[in-house]
Coordinates of C-alpha atoms in Angstrom, one line a residue:
X1 CA 34.5 -2.4 -42.2
X2 CA 35.4 0.8 -40.9
X3 CA 31.7 2.3 -40.9
X4 CA 30.2 -0.5 -40.0
X5 CA 32.1 -0.2 -36.1
X6 CA 31.5 3.2 -36.3
X7 CA 27.6 2.8 -36.7
X8 CA 28.3 0.3 -34.6
X9 CA 29.9 2.8 -31.6
X10 CA 27.2 5.2 -32.1
X11 CA 24.6 2.6 -32.1
X12 CA 26.3 1.2 -28.5
X13 CA 26.8 4.3 -27.1
X14 CA 23.7 5.6 -26.8
X15 CA 22.5 2.0 -24.9
X16 CA 25.1 1.9 -22.8
X17 CA 24.4 6.0 -21.5
X18 CA 20.2 4.9 -21.4
X19 CA 21.4 2.1 -19.0
X20 CA 24.0 3.8 -17.0
X21 CA 21.3 6.9 -16.2
X22 CA 18.7 4.2 -15.3
X23 CA 21.1 2.5 -12.7
X24 CA 21.4 6.2 -11.2
X25 CA 18.0 6.2 -11.5
X26 CA 17.5 2.9 -9.7
X27 CA 20.3 3.3 -7.1
X28 CA 18.5 7.4 -6.2
X29 CA 15.2 5.3 -6.3
X30 CA 16.5 2.7 -3.8
X31 CA 17.8 5.7 -1.9
X32 CA 15.9 7.1 -1.4
X33 CA 13.1 4.0 -0.3
X34 CA 15.7 3.1 2.1
X35 CA 15.4 6.4 3.9
X36 CA 11.8 6.3 3.7
X37 CA 11.4 2.8 4.7
X38 CA 13.8 4.0 8.0
X39 CA 11.2 7.0 8.1
X40 CA 8.5 4.9 8.6
X41 CA 10.1 2.5 11.0
X42 CA 11.4 5.3 13.0
X43 CA 7.4 6.3 13.5
X44 CA 6.6 2.8 14.1
X45 CA 9.0 3.2 16.9
X46 CA 8.1 6.4 18.5
X47 CA 4.0 5.4 18.1
X48 CA 5.4 1.7 20.3
X49 CA 7.4 3.8 22.7
X50 CA 5.0 6.1 23.5
X51 CA 1.6 4.0 23.2
X52 CA 4.2 1.5 25.9
X53 CA 4.3 5.2 27.9
X54 CA 0.7 5.9 28.1
X55 CA 0.0 2.7 29.2
X56 CA 2.8 2.8 31.8
X57 CA 0.6 5.9 33.3
X58 CA -2.4 4.7 32.8
X59 CA -1.5 1.4 34.7
X60 CA -0.1 4.3 37.0
X61 CA -2.8 6.4 37.6
X62 CA -5.1 3.5 38.5
X63 CA -2.7 2.3 41.3
X64 CA -3.3 5.5 42.2
X65 CA -6.7 6.3 42.9
X66 CA -7.1 2.8 44.5
X67 CA -5.0 4.3 46.3
X68 CA -7.5 7.5 46.9
X69 CA -9.7 5.5 47.0
X70 CA -8.6 3.1 50.3
X71 CA -7.7 6.3 51.6
X72 CA -11.3 7.9 51.5
X73 CA -12.9 4.6 52.6
X74 CA -10.4 4.1 55.3
X75 CA -10.9 7.7 56.0
X76 CA -14.8 7.2 56.2
X77 CA -14.9 4.6 58.3
X78 CA -13.2 6.4 61.1
X79 CA -15.1 9.6 60.4
X80 CA -17.9 7.6 60.9
X81 CA -16.5 5.4 64.3
X82 CA -15.6 9.3 65.2
X83 CA -19.1 10.4 64.6
X84 CA -21.1 7.4 67.0
X85 CA -18.7 7.6 69.7
X86 CA -19.4 11.4 69.7
X87 CA -22.4 10.9 69.2
X88 CA -22.6 8.0 72.3
X89 CA -20.1 9.4 74.4
X90 CA -23.9 12.4 74.2
X91 CA -26.6 10.1 74.7
X92 CA -24.2 9.0 78.0
X93 CA -23.7 13.2 79.1
X94 CA -27.5 13.5 79.6
X95 CA -27.8 10.5 81.1
X96 CA -25.3 11.5 83.5
X97 CA -27.2 14.8 83.9
X98 CA -30.8 13.0 84.5
X99 CA -28.4 11.8 87.2
X100 CA -26.6 14.6 88.8
X101 CA -29.6 16.4 88.4
X102 CA -32.0 13.7 90.5
X103 CA -29.0 13.3 93.0
X104 CA -28.7 17.1 93.8
X105 CA -32.5 17.2 94.0
X106 CA -32.7 14.4 96.4
X107 CA -29.7 15.8 98.7
X108 CA -31.6 19.3 98.1
X109 CA -34.6 17.8 100.1
X110 CA -32.3 15.9 102.5
X111 CA -30.6 19.3 103.5
X112 CA -35.0 20.3 104.0
X113 CA -35.0 17.3 105.9
X114 CA -31.9 17.7 108.4
X115 CA -32.4 20.5 112.0
X116 CA -30.5 23.7 111.7
X117 CA -27.7 24.0 112.7
X118 CA -26.9 25.6 116.2

């Protein structure tokens, strides 16, 4: 009986050691998987934050481009209106020059027709 107990003890001892080893390996694997899961989760969060930041920057850029387009359109309109006004003044000035020339010619003719001063 003592021999049988010794044999059982020897047989169960490796099994217990093997079970403890497997439990330790399982725990280590569980810990490693937990760390990997946390790492993947952190990467996903970082990527989501980068995506949101990029979308925000795109919207900001689109707003700025829209404002600049509006400003360019406004400046273009003002430039056109200023050029048109300058052209119209130039036309008016040419007409005034012609009218002045005619008036000076008429004045010169009128002076020629007047008798000389004594």
